[in-house]
XYZ file of C-alpha atoms in Angstrom:
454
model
C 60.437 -19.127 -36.353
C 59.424 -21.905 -33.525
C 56.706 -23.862 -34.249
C 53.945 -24.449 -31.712
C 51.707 -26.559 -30.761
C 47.783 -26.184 -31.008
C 47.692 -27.121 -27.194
C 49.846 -23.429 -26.996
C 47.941 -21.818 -29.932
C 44.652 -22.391 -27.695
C 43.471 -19.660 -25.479
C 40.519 -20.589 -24.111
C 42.172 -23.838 -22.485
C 39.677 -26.142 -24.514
C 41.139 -27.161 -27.437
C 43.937 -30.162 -27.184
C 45.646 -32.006 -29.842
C 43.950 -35.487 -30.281
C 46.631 -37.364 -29.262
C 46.707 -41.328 -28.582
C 48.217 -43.741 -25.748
C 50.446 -45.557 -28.349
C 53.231 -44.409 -31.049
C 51.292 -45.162 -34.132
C 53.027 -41.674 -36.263
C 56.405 -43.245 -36.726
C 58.121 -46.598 -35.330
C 61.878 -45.850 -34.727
C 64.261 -48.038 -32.571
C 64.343 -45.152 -30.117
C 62.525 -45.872 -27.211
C 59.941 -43.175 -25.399
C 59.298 -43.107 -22.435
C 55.926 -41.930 -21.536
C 53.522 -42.272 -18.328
C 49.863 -41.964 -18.051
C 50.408 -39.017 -16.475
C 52.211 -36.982 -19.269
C 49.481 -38.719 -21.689
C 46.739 -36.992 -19.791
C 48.508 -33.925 -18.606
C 50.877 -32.454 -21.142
C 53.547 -29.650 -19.800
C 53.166 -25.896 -21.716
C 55.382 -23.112 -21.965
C 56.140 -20.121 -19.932
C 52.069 -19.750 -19.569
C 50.752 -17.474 -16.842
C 47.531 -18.577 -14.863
C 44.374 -17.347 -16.034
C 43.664 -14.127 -14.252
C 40.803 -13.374 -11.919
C 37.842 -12.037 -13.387
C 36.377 -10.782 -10.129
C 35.908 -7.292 -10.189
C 37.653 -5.094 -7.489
C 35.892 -3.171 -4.708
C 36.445 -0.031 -6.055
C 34.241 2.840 -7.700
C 34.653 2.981 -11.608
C 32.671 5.589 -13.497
C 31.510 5.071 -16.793
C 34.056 6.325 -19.301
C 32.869 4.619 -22.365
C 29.814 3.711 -24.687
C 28.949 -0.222 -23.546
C 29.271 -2.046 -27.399
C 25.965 -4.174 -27.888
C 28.032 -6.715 -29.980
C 26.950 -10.504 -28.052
C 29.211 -13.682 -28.762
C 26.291 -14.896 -31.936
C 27.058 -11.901 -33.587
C 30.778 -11.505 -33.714
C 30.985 -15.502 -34.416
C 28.111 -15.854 -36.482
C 29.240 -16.299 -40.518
C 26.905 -15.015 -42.983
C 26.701 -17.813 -45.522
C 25.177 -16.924 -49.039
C 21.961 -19.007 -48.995
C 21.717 -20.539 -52.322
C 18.368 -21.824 -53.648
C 17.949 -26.087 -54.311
C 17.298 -26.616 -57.772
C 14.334 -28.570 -57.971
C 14.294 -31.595 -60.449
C 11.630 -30.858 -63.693
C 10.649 -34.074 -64.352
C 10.496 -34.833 -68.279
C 7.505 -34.990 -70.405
C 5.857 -38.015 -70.873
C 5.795 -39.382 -74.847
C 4.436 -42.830 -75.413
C 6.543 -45.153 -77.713
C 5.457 -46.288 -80.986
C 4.964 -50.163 -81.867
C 2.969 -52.540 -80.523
C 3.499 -54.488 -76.930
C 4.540 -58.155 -76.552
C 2.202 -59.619 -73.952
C 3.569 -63.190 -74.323
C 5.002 -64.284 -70.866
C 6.899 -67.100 -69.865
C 4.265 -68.827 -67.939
C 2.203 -68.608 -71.588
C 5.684 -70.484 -73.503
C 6.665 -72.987 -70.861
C 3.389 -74.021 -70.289
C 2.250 -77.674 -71.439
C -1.957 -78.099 -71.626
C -2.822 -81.797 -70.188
C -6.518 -83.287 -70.605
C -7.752 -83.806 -67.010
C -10.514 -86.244 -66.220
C -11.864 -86.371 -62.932
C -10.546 -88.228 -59.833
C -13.018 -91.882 -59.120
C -13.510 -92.499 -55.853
C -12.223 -94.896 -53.858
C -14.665 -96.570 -52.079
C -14.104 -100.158 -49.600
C -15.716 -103.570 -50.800
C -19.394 -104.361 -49.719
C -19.241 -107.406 -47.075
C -22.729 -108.569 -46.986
C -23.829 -110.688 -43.900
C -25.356 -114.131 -44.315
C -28.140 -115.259 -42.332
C -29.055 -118.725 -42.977
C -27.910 -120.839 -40.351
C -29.227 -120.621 -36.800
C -26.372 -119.876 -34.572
C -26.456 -122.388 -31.539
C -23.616 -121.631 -29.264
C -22.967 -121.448 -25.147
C -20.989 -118.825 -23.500
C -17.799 -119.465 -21.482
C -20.174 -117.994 -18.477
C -22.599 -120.969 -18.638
C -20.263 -123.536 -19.073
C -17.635 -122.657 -16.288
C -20.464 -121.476 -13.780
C -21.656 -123.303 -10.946
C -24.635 -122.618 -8.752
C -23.782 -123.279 -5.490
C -26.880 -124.109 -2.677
C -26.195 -121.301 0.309
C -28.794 -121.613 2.824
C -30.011 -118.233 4.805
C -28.013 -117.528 8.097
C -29.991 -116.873 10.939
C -30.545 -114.008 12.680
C -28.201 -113.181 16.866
C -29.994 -110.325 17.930
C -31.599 -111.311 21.470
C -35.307 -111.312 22.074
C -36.777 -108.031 23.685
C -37.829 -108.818 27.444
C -38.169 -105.360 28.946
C -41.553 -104.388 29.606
C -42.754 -100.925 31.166
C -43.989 -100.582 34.243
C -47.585 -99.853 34.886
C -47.430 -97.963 38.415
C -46.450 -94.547 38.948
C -42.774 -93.946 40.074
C -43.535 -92.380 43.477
C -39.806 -92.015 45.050
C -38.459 -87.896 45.317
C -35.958 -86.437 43.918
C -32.830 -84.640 45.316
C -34.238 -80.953 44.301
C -37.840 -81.758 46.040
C -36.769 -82.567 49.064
C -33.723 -79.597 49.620
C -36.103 -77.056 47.513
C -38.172 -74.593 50.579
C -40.968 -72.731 48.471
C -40.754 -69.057 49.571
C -42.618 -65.892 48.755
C -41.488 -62.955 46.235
C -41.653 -59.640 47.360
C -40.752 -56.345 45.270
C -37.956 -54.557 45.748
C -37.560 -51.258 47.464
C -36.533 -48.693 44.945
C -33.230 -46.644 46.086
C -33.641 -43.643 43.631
C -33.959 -40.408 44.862
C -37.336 -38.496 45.302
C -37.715 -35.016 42.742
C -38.349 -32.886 45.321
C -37.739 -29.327 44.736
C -36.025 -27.335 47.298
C -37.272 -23.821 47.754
C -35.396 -20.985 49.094
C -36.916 -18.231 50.958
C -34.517 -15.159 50.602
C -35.444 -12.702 47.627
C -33.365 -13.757 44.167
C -30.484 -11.335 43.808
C -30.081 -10.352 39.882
C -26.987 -8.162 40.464
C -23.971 -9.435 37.943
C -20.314 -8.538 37.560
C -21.230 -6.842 34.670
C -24.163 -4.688 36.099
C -21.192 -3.822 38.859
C -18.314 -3.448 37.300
C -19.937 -1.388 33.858
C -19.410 1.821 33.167
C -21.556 3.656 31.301
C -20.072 6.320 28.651
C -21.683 8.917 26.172
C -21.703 7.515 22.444
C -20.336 9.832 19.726
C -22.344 11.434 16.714
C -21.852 8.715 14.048
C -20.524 10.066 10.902
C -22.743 9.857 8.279
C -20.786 9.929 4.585
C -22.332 11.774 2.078
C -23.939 9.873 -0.818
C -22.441 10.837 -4.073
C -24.882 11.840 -6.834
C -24.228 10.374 -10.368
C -23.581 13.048 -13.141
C -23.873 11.763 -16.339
C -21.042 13.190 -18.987
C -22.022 15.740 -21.606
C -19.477 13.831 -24.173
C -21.221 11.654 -26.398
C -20.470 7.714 -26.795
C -17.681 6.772 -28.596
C -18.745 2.952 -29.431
C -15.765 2.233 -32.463
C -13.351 -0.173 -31.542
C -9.843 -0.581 -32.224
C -10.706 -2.938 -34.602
C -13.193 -0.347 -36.291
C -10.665 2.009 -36.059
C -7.516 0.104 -37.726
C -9.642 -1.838 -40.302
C -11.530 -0.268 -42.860
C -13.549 -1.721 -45.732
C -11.098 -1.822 -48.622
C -13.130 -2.598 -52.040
C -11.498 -5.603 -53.571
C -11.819 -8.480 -56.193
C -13.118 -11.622 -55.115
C -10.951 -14.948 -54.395
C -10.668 -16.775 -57.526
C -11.575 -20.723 -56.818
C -8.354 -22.361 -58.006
C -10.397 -25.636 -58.074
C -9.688 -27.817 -60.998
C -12.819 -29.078 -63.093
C -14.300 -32.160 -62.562
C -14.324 -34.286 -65.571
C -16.269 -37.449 -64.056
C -16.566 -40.268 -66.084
C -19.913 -41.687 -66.779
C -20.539 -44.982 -64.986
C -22.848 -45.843 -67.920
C -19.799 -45.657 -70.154
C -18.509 -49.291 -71.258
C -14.652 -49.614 -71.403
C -13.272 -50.120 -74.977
C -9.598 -50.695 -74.675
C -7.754 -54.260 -73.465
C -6.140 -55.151 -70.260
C -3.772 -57.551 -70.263
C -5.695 -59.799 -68.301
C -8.210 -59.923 -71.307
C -5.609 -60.849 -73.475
C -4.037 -63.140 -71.189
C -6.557 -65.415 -70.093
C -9.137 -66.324 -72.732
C -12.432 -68.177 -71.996
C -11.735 -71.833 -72.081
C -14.633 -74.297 -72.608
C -15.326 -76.366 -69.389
C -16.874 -79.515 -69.927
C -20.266 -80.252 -68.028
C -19.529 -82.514 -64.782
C -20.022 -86.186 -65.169
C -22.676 -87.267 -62.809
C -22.926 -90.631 -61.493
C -26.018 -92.553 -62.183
C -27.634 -94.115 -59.286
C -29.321 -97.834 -59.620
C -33.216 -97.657 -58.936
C -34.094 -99.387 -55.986
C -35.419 -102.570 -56.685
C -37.406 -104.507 -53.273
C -36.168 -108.270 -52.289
C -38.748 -110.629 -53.060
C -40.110 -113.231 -50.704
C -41.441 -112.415 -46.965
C -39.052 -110.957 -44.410
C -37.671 -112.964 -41.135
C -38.700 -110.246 -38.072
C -36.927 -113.472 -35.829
C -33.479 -111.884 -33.987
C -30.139 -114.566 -32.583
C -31.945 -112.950 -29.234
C -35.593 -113.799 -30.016
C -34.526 -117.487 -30.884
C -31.857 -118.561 -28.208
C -33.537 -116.503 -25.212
C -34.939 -118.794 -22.593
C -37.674 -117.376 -20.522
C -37.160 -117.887 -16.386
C -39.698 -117.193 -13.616
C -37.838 -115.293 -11.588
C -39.046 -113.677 -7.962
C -38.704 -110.236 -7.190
C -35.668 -109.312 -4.439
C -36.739 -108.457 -1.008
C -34.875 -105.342 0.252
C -32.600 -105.801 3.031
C -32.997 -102.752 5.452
C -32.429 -102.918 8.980
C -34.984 -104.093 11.756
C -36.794 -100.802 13.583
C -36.058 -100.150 17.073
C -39.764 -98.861 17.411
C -41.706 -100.125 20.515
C -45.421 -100.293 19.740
C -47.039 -98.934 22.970
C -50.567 -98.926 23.220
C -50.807 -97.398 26.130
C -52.353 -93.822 25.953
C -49.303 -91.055 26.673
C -49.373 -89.358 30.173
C -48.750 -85.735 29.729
C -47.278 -85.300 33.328
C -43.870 -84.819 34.624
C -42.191 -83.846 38.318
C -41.679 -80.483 36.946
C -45.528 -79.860 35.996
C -46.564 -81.203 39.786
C -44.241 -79.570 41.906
C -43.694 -76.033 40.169
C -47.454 -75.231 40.190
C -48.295 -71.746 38.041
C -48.553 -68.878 40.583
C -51.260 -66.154 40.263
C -48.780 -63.005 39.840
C -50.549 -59.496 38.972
C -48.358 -56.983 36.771
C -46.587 -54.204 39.251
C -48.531 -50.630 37.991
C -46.132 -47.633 37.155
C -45.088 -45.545 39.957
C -45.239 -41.902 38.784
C -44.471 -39.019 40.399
C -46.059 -36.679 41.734
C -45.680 -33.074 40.372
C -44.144 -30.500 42.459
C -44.051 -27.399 40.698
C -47.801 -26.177 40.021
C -48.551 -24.979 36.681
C -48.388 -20.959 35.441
C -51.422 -19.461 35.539
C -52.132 -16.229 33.485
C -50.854 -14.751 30.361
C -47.184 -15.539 28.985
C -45.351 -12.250 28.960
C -43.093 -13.242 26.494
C -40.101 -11.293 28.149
C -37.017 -12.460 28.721
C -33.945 -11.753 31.124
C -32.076 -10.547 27.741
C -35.073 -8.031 26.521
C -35.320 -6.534 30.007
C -32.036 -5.562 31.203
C -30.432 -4.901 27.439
C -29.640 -1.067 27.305
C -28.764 -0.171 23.992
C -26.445 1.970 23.014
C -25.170 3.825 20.186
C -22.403 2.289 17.842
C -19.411 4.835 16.713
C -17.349 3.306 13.442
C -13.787 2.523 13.425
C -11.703 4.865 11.988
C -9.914 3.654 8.430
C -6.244 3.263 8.867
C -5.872 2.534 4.988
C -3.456 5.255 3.304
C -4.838 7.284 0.780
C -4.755 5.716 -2.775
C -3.032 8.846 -3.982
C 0.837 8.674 -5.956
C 3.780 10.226 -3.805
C 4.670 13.443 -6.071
C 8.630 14.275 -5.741
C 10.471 17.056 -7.214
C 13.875 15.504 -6.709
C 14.834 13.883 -10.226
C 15.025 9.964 -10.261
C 18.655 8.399 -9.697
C 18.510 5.779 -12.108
C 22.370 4.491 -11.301
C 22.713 1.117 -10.845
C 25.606 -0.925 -9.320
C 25.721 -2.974 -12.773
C 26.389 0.314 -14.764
C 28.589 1.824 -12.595
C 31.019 -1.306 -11.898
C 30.632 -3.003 -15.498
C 33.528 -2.907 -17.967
C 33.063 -3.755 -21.337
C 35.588 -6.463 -22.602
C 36.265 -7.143 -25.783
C 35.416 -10.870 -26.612
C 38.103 -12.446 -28.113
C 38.123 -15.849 -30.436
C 40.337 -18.523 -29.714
C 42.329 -18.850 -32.905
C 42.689 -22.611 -32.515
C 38.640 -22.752 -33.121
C 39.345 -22.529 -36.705
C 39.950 -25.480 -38.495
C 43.146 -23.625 -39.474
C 44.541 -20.942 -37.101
C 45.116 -17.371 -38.941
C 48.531 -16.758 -38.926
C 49.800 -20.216 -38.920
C 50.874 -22.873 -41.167
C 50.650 -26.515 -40.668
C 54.063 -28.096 -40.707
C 53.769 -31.698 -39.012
C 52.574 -34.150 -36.620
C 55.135 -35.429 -34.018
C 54.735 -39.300 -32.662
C 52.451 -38.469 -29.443
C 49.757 -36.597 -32.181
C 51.068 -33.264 -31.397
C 49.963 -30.819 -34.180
C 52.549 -28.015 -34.873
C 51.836 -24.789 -36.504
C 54.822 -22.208 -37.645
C 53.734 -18.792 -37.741
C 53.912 -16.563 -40.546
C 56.049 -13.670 -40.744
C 54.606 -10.454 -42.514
C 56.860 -9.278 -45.300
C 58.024 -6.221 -45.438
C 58.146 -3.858 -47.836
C 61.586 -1.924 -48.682
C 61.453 1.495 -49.436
């Protein structure tokens, strides 16, 4: 028989043999030619294109029961589910003997006697003060006073003196400035004067014209329905009433495991390691350091300071402030409280302009208010008729014709059998691996049936 490839095997068009861009199956001498092209696009047998699956415009009637088998269940694999065994873990028995609690920090360890650290403290310098220290600064010995004598003063002597007679020349704004008088202006706004007509008012409308006056119908007056109460009595059980009755039953058991507390009076008897690690060691008291009473110098005690000895007193003055000579002029003259504006704008005796009111020109009502208005005294009422309902009737359509319940899915559906591509198995049934050419082509021969002589 010819072998084939899975690429053939394959009916679905999915499944392609997994192989590469290189020759790495076999290296022969014999070249092969090969393009990306053929890679990526391998050539098949005498392979007809898949058919349409676009049903035909034409009427098929149902012949056949439709199968409810659906791809999951004629794939699907039962598996036998087998249960995990779970791991018992063993019981716990304590070993006999006793425990070595010797560690290697215990052997390798070397006790030294430690004394404490003395502190390092610098010398004492003490000062001596006997001499008297008689010395003279670079300051005094390099300086030299110099005699600077006090400049005198350039600013020129004041001269000016105010004049004592009244300036009596004009000015530019006196002499072209006429004096005239004010007068008020003559209002421009229009007077309120009502305009009365004498012909008769005319109260005839378009409507009042133009309106037609028609009969009203009899309103319709719907019936009010009287409440009958039901002679059945109340049934007030539930569903849940119903469905679930009191069953008489043991009570829940508490699965709760006892509490054995321990006391907190209770002393632990047993070791730790810790205990039998680290025994109490005997610390020595620290050494404290004695300090030497105080004992007072004898003899009387020099209150005299290097400042107190080699300061010289000087009589020094005190510094005048230099600030700059005021500008003030001291006029004793008693201030004149008059100016050109004061003597030629005199104050002019003006009265405040009274309100202009006007006068009223319609007279006030006189009488009793009526209370009527245009509205109240030409309104003709009239009777309303209602608007007939154009809702349709909340009643179901009744039909003695049979319901057609034919679809266009059950009359042009045709059940298909769905097939399994047999190169979906990891092995296809009814073939036989037989090798793997150089471009990672897998080939399967097929296996004949044998048959049986009679």
């Amino acid at each position: 028989m010819k072998s084939r490839c899975l690429c053939q095997i394959c009916t679905c068009g999915r499944h392609h043999c997994p192989h590469g861009n290189t020759r790495i199956y076999e290296n022969s001498g014999v070249p092969y030619f090969t393009t990306e092209y053929l890679e990526k696009y391998p050539t098949y047998g005498n392979i007809l294109p898949p058919q349409s699956l676009k049903p035909k415009q034409e009427f098929r009637a149902c012949r056949g029961k439709m199968e409810g088998i659906t791809t999951f269940k004629s794939d699907y694999r039962p598996y036998e589910i087998v249960k995990q065994p779970r791991h018992v873990p063993e019981e716990y028995k304590p070993k006999h003997g006793e425990i070595d609690l010797g560690t290697t920090y215990k052997r390798d360890f070397n006790s030294y006697k430690v004394q404490p650290v003395v502190i390092v403290r610098p010398l004492e310098r003490r000062q001596v003060t006997k001499g008297k220290l008689d010395t003279v600064p670079t300051y005094k010995d390099d300086y030299r006073a110099w005699d600077i004598q006090k400049s005198e003063l350039y600013k020129p002597e004041e001269t000016y003196h105010p004049p004592t007679v009244k300036f009596g020349n004009s000015t530019t704004f006196q002499d072209d400035y006429i004096p005239q008088e004010i007068k008020p202006r003559q209002s421009f706004k229009p007077s309120f004067l009502v305009k009365r007509s004498t012909t008769p008012f005319n109260g005839d409308t378009s409507h009042r014209l133009d309106y037609v006056p028609h009969q009203l119908e009899i309103k319709f007056a719907r019936p009010k329905e009287v409440y009958k109460p039901t002679s059945k009595p109340f049934e007030d059980l539930t569903t849940h009433h119903n469905d679930f009755q009191g069953l008489v039953g043991e009570t829940a058991k508490i699965c709760k495991p006892a509490d054995n507390r321990v006391a907190q009076n209770a002393q632990f008897s047993g070791s730790t390691e810790f205990q039998e690690s680290f025994q109490p060691w005997e610390i020595p008291p620290p050494v404290v350091k004695k300090v030497p009473e105080y004992v007072p110098p004898t003899g009387t005690m020099q209150l005299s300071s290097t400042s107190h000895l080699d300061y010289v007193p000087h009589e020094a003055n005190r510094v005048v402030p230099i600030r700059p000579a005021s500008h003030r002029r001291n006029n004793r003259f008693p201030f004149q409280g008059k100016s050109t504006t004061k003597e030629d704008f005199p104050a002019w005796e003006s009265c405040r302009q009274g309100i202009i009111k006007r006068q009223q020109q319609i007279p006030n009502p006189s009488g009793k208010f009526d209370g009527l208005s245009t509205f109240r005294s030409h309104y003709v009422p009239h009777e309303l008729i209602p608007t007939e309902s154009c809702k349709p009737l909340n009643i179901a359509l009744t039909s003695s014709i049979p319901f057609d319940g034919v679809t266009m899915y059950s009359i042009e559906y045709t059940p298909k059998k769905q097939e399994i591509c047999p190169a979906s198995y990891p092995s296809p049934p009814g073939y036989v691996f037989e090798n793997t050419d150089s471009q990672g082509h897998k080939y399967f021969r097929r296996i004949t049936p044998a048959v049986k002589a009679f």
